[in-house]
Coordinates of C-alpha atoms and ligand atoms in Angstrom, one line a residue:
X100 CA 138.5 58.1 133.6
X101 CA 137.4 60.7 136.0
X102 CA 140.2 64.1 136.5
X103 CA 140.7 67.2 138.2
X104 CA 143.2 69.7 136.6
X105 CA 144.2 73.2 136.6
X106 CA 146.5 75.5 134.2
X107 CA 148.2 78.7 135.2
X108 CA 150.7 80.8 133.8
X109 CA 152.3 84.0 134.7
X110 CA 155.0 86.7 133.2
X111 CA 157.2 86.6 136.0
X112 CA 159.0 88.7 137.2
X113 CA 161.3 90.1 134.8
X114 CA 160.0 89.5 131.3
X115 CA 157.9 92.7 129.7
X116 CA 155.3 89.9 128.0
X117 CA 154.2 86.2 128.7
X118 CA 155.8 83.6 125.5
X119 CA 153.9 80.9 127.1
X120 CA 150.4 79.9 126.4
X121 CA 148.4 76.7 127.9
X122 CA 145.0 74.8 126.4
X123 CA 143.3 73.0 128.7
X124 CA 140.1 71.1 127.8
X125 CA 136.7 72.4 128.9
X126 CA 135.0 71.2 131.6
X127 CA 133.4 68.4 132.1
X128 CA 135.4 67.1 128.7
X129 CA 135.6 64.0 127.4
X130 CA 137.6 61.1 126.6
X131 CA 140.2 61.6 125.1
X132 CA 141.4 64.8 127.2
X133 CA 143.9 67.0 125.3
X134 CA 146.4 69.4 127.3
X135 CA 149.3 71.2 125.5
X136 CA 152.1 73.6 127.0
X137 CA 154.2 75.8 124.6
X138 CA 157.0 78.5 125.6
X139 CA 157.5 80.5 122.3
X140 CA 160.9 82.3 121.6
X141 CA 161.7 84.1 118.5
X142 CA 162.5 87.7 118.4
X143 CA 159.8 90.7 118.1
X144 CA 156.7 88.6 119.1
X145 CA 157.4 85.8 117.1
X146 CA 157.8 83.6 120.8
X147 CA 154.2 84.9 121.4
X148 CA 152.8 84.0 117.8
X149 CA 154.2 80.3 117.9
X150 CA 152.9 79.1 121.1
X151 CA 149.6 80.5 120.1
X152 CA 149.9 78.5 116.8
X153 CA 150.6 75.3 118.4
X154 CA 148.1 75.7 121.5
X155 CA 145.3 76.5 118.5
X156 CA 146.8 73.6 115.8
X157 CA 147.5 70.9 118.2
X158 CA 144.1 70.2 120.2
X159 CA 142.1 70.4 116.4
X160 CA 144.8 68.6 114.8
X161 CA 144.6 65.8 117.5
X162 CA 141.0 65.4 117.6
X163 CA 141.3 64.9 113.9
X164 CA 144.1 62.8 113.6
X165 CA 142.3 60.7 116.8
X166 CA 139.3 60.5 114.8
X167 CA 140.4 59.0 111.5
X168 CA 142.6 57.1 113.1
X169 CA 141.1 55.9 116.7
X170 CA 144.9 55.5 118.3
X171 CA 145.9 58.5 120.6
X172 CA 149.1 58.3 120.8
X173 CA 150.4 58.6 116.6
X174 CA 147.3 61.7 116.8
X175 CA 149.3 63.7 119.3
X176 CA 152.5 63.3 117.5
X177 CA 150.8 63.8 114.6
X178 CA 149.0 67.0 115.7
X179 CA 152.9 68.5 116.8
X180 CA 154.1 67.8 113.7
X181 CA 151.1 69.5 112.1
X182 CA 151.8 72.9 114.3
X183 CA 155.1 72.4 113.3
X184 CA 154.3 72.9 109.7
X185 CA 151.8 75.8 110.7
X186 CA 154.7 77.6 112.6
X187 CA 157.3 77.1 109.7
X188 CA 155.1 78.5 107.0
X189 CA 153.8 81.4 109.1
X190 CA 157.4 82.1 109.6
X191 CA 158.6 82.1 106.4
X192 CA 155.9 84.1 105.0
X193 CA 156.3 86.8 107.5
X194 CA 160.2 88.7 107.9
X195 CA 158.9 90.0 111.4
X196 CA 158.2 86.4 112.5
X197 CA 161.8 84.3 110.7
X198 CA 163.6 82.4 113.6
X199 CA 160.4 81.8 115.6
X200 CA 159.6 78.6 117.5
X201 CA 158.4 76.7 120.5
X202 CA 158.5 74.1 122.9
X203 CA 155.4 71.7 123.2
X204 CA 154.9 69.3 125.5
X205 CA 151.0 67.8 125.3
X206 CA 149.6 64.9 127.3
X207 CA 146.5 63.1 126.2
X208 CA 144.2 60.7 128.9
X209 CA 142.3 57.9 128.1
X210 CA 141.1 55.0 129.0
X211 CA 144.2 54.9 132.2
X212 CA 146.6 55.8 130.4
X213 CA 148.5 59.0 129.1
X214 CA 150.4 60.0 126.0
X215 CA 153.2 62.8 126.8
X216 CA 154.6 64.1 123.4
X217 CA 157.6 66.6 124.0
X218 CA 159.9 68.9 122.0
X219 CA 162.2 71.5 123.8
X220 CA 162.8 71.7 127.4
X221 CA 159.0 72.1 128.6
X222 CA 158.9 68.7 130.7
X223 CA 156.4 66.3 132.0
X224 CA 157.0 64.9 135.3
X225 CA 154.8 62.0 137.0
X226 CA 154.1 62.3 140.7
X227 CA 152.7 59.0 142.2
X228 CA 153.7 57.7 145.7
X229 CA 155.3 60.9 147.0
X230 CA 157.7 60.5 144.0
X231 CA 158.4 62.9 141.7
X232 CA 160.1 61.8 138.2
X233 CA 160.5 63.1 135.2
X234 CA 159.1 61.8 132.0
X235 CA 160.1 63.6 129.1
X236 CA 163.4 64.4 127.9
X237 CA 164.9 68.1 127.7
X238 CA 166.1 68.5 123.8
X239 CA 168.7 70.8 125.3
X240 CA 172.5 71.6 124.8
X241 CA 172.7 71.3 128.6
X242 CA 170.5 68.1 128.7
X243 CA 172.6 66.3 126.0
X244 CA 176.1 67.3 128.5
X245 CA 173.7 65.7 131.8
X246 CA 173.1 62.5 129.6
X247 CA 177.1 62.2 128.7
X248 CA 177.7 62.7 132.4
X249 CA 179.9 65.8 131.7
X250 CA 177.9 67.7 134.0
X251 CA 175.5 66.9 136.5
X252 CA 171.6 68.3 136.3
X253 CA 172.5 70.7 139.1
X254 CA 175.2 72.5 137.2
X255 CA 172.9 72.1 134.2
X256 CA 169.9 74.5 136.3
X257 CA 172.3 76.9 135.9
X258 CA 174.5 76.3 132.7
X259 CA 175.3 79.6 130.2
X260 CA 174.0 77.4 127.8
X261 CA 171.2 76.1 129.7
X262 CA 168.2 78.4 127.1
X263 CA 169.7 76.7 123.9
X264 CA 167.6 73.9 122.7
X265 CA 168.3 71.2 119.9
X266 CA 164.7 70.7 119.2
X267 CA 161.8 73.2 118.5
X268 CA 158.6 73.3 116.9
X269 CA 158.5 75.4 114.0
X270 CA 162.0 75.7 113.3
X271 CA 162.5 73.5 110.6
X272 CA 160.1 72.3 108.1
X273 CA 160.3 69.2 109.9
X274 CA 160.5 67.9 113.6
X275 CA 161.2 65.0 115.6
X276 CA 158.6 64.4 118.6
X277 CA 159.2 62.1 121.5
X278 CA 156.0 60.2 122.7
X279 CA 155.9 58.4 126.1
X280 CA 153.2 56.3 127.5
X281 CA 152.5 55.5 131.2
X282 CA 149.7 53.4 132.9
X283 CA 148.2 55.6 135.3
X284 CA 146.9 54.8 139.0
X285 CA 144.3 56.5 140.7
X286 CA 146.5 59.7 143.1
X287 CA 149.0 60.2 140.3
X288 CA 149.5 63.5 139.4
X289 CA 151.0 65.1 136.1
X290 CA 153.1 67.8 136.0
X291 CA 154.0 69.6 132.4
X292 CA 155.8 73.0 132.9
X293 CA 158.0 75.5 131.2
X294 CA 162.1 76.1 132.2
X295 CA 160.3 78.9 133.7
X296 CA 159.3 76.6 136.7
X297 CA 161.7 73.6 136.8
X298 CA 164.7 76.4 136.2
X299 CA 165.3 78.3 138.8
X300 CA 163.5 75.3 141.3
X301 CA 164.9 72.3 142.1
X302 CA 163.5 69.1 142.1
X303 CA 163.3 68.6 145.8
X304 CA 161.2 72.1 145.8
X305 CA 158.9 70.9 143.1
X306 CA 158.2 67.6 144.4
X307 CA 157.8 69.3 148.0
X308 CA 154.9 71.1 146.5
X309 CA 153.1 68.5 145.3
X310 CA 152.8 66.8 148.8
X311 CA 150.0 67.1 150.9
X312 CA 145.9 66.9 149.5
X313 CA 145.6 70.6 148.3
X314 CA 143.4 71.6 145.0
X315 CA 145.1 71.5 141.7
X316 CA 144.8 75.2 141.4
X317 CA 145.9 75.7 144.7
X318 CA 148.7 74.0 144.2
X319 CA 149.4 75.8 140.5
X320 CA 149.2 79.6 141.9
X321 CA 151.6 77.5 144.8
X322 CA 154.0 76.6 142.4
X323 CA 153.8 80.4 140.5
X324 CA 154.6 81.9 143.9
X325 CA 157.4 79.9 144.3
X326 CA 159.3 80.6 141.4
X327 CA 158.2 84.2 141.7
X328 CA 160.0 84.2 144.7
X329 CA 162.7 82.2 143.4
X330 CA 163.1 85.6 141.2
X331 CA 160.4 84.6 138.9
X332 CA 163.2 85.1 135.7
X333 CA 161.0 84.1 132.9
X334 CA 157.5 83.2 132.1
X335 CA 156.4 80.2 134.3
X336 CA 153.4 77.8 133.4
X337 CA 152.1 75.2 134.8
X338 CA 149.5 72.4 134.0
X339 CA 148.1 69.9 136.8
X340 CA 146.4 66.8 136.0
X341 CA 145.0 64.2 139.5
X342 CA 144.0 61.2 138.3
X343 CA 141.0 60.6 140.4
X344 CA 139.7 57.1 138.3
X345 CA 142.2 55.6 135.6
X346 CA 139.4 53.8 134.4
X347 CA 139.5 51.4 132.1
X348 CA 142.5 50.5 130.1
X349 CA 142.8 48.3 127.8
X350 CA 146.1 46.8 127.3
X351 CA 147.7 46.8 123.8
X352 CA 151.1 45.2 123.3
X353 CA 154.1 47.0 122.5
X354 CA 152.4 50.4 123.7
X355 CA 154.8 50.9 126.9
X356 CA 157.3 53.9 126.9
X357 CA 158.7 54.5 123.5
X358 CA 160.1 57.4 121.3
X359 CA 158.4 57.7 117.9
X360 CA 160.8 59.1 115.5
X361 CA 159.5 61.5 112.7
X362 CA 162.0 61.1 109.5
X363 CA 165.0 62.5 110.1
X364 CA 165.2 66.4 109.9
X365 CA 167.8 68.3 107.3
X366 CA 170.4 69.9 109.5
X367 CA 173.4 69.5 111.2
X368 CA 172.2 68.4 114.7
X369 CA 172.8 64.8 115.5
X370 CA 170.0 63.1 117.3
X371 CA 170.3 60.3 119.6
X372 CA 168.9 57.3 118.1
X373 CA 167.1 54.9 120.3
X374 CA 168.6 51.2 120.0
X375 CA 165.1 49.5 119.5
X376 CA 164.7 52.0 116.7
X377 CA 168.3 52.0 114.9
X378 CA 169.1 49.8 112.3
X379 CA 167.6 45.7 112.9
X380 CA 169.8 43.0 112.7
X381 CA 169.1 42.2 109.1
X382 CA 170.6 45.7 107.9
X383 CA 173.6 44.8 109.3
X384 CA 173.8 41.2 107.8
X385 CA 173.5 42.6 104.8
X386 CA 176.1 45.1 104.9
X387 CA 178.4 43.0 106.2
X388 CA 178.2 40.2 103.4
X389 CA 180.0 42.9 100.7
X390 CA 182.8 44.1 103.7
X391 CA 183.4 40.7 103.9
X392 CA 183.9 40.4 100.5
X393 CA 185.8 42.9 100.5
X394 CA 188.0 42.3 103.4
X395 CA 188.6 38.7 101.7
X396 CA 189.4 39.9 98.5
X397 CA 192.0 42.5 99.8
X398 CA 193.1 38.8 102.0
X399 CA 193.9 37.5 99.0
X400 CA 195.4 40.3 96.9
X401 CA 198.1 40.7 99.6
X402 CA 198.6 37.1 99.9
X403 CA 199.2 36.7 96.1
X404 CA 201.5 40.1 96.0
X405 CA 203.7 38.5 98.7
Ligands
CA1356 CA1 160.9 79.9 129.0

């Protein structure tokens, strides 16, 4: 796999300090490349102390995780939930730092393909063809309203509600990542950002400034100016990946676009559960031998009565 990238990010233009913190791997890297994006929040600078914590854990965690285990995709969700643990303790040991947390989403490359792992509203987008589409999910108030068709992702750009997220790492003592997997081409290039970008630009605007050959840092301070001058209301970051040579992949079964669910978290948020992960066919033979039962004894007790 041969790649060109870039990572900026900037405070914008009304924030007093920058919540967002990038890793990008050195250069010339190796296989498998590591990227994350995190946009802390948490009072005091508990925002700033959590994305530091997961653009530190994740990266070490993965190439751990990567190592013992030689599959890319369960290291990266592994790594999250790792910096999810780091986060959670660090809060709770620290009164300054209670209530903090962060997005993440982190892509890993290798051998054509990449592995997008998401919590919070930082998104990855795939740009291939002149198309721009988004890959991860938004774990959002406003993005759960979009996906029941109560309100459309316009209205959701610029919802109250739009900064209140269901999902976020070091919140709880446990978190549920999404991982996606996409075959890449040669041309594509990934997007991952913070709300501070795709919030106050639309998608037509973002996918307008990916046309055209330019540098991938050219086209990162590009997309800083823009939402600068789109008034630039929180911290925007942006990472750039151009897949130059996919390479070689090798094809595994079962490996295409999925959600890998961590156990479910204590709480009071429902999740959405993905069909091919809910409960098989056999759980619900067996539960419904006894309300069969059941159903046919209650039959037969009215029956009798009457
Ligand atoms: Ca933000």
């Amino acid at each position: 796999m041969r790649l060109t990238y870039a990572g900026l990010t900037h405070v914008g233009k009304v924030r007093a300090s920058n919540q967002d913190a990038l890793y990008l791997p050195p250069s010339p890297g190796r296989e498998p490349w590591v990227f994350v994006l995190a946009d802390g929040m948490g009072g005091a600078n508990g925002g700033e102390v959590a994305s530091a914590l997961a653009v530190e854990t994740i990266p070490r965690s993965f190439a751990r995780e990567r190592e013992a285990s030689g599959r890319v995709g369960p290291a990266l969700v592994a790594a999250v939930e790792e910096a999810n643990r780091a986060i959670y303790r660090k809060a709770e040991a620290e009164n300054s730092l209670w209530g903090m947390g962060t997005t993440v989403v982190a892509a890993a490359l290798s051998r054509g393909r990449a592995y997008l792992a998401n919590v919070g509203d930082s998104r990855a987008y795939l740009y291939r063809k002149g198309k721009l589409e988004q890959v991860s999910r938004d774990h959002s108030l406003v993005a759960e309203e979009v996906a029941r068709g109560v309100i459309t992702p316009e209205e959701a750009r610029h919802h109250q509600m739009r900064n209140v997220l269901t999902r976020a790492v070091g919140a709880r003592s446990q978190v549920e990542v999404d991982l996606f997997t996409l075959e890449l081409e040669a041309g594509d290039i990934l997007l991952l950002c913070s709300d501070g970008l795709h919030g106050p630009l639309p998608h037509r605007e973002l996918a307008r400034l990916l046309e055209g050959e330019a540098e991938m840092e050219a086209r990162g301070r590009a997309f800083i100016e823009a939402a600068n001058r789109a008034g630039g209301p929180d911290n925007v970051s942006v990472i750039l990946i151009r897949v130059e040579e996919p390479g070689r992949g090798e094809s595994q079964a079962g490996e295409t676009t999925q959600r890998v669910a961590a156990p479910p978290r204590e709480g009071t948020k429902k999740t959405k559960v993905n069909p091919a992960s809910g409960p098989g066919k056999g759980s619900w033979l067996i539960w419904s031998i006894p309300l069969f039962l059941a159903l046919a004894g209650l039959a037969a007790y009215l029956l009798l009565r009457s």
